[in-house]
Amino acid sequence: EAGVVQSPRYKIIEKKQPVAFWCNPISGHNTLYWYRQNLGQGPELLIRYENEEAVDDSQLPKDRFSAERLKGVDSTLKIQPAELGDSAVYLCASSLLNTGELFFGEGSRLTVL
Amino acid sequence: KNQVEQSPQSLIILEGKNCTLQCNYTVSPFSNLRWYKQDTGRGPVSLTIMTFSENTKSNGRYTATLDADTKQSSLHITASQLSDSASYICVAPFYSGAGSYQLTFGKGTKLSVIP
């Protein structure tokens, strides 16, 4: 069975440019998470979805970040405009239940120049 | 404040040796504690999930222990291999209300196994 799929794996952009990341969770997993991980740090939650509803987006910088999970399956995370401090790895994860085991994708590494 | 503290920050050991990684948590209320392995450039992969009633759990050469009284957990790696080189992240969920849980991640311990 396929795991969590993310794309692109790597993205290099100049500041003020937009960027989007895509995630396809494990089939049947209702809960989807977007995390940001800086070098040498643990992942930090940006947003959590239960099906198509964003149930926790308190850590999402809403002035420049947006996310959607149409139809409750795959999800897109967008940054517009990107800033230098947005350089990080963006991890997508999914779980069957909010309390269940998390399965992570390989991540999308963003470099903002 | 819900926190997860890990030590050491980094560790270098010789191949074949054992090592122990530490995790202290202040998450309240506590339901389980998780250890993840994250290879460089990859996403984290679950090693073990320990519930409140478990004090030891093994997964191959990895053995996790949990002391709920002192709020400490450890991950012991036996007979290390070069492929064990990775970051090991301790994770604890806390109840955030309305039937939902949030995860608190430690910063991880970066383990390097050298020949």
mmCIF file of C-alpha atoms in Angstrom, chain A residues 9-10 33 35 37 40-45 48 50 55-56 58 89 91 98-107 109, chain B residues 9 31-32 34 36 38 40-47 49 89 93 96-97 99-108:
data_model
loop_
_atom_site.group_PDB
_atom_site.id
_atom_site.type_symbol
_atom_site.label_atom_id
_atom_site.label_comp_id
_atom_site.label_asym_id
_atom_site.label_seq_id
_atom_site.Cartn_x
_atom_site.Cartn_y
_atom_site.Cartn_z
ATOM 1 C CA ARG A 9 10.499 16.970 -2.783
ATOM 2 C CA TYR A 10 12.583 20.092 -3.273
ATOM 3 C CA TYR A 33 -1.609 17.203 9.179
ATOM 4 C CA TYR A 35 3.961 20.281 9.847
ATOM 5 C CA GLN A 37 10.356 21.352 10.515
ATOM 6 C CA GLY A 40 17.633 20.592 14.260
ATOM 7 C CA GLN A 41 14.084 21.011 15.512
ATOM 8 C CA GLY A 42 11.072 18.792 15.874
ATOM 9 C CA PRO A 43 8.061 19.201 13.584
ATOM 10 C CA GLU A 44 5.627 21.997 14.443
ATOM 11 C CA LEU A 45 1.980 21.705 13.549
ATOM 12 C CA ARG A 48 -4.855 19.623 11.068
ATOM 13 C CA GLU A 50 -10.553 16.003 10.025
ATOM 14 C CA VAL A 55 -10.065 21.654 13.050
ATOM 15 C CA ASP A 56 -6.792 23.184 14.236
ATOM 16 C CA SER A 58 -4.058 28.102 15.247
ATOM 17 C CA VAL A 89 10.917 21.100 5.421
ATOM 18 C CA LEU A 91 5.892 17.503 6.269
ATOM 19 C CA ASN A 98 -6.791 11.938 15.636
ATOM 20 C CA THR A 99 -5.384 9.733 18.391
ATOM 21 C CA GLY A 100 -3.849 7.169 16.090
ATOM 22 C CA GLU A 101 -0.393 6.539 14.776
ATOM 23 C CA LEU A 102 0.922 9.174 12.389
ATOM 24 C CA PHE A 103 2.384 8.260 9.045
ATOM 25 C CA PHE A 104 4.598 10.922 7.508
ATOM 26 C CA GLY A 105 5.480 11.688 3.933
ATOM 27 C CA GLU A 106 9.057 12.302 2.848
ATOM 28 C CA GLY A 107 8.613 16.046 3.121
ATOM 29 C CA ARG A 109 12.231 20.959 1.385
ATOM 30 C CA GLN B 9 21.211 16.615 21.663
ATOM 31 C CA SER B 31 -2.226 9.108 27.002
ATOM 32 C CA ASN B 32 0.789 7.570 25.300
ATOM 33 C CA ARG B 34 5.905 7.714 20.927
ATOM 34 C CA TYR B 36 10.075 8.186 15.848
ATOM 35 C CA GLN B 38 13.986 10.242 11.135
ATOM 36 C CA THR B 40 18.364 12.576 7.053
ATOM 37 C CA GLY B 41 16.174 14.013 4.330
ATOM 38 C CA ARG B 42 13.281 11.669 5.085
ATOM 39 C CA GLY B 43 10.050 11.867 7.033
ATOM 40 C CA PRO B 44 9.795 10.453 10.576
ATOM 41 C CA VAL B 45 8.885 6.784 10.919
ATOM 42 C CA SER B 46 7.207 5.365 14.000
ATOM 43 C CA LEU B 47 9.330 3.038 16.146
ATOM 44 C CA ILE B 49 3.925 3.757 20.829
ATOM 45 C CA ILE B 89 12.247 12.074 18.183
ATOM 46 C CA PRO B 93 0.051 13.750 22.862
ATOM 47 C CA SER B 96 -6.600 19.739 23.782
ATOM 48 C CA GLY B 97 -10.325 19.549 24.432
ATOM 49 C CA GLY B 99 -12.242 15.101 21.919
ATOM 50 C CA SER B 100 -9.039 16.184 20.184
ATOM 51 C CA TYR B 101 -5.384 15.528 20.857
ATOM 52 C CA GLN B 102 -2.330 17.524 19.888
ATOM 53 C CA LEU B 103 1.194 16.178 19.634
ATOM 54 C CA THR B 104 4.196 17.747 21.310
ATOM 55 C CA PHE B 105 7.453 16.856 19.577
ATOM 56 C CA GLY B 106 10.888 16.898 21.132
ATOM 57 C CA LYS B 107 13.793 18.378 19.190
ATOM 58 C CA GLY B 108 15.291 14.949 18.733
#
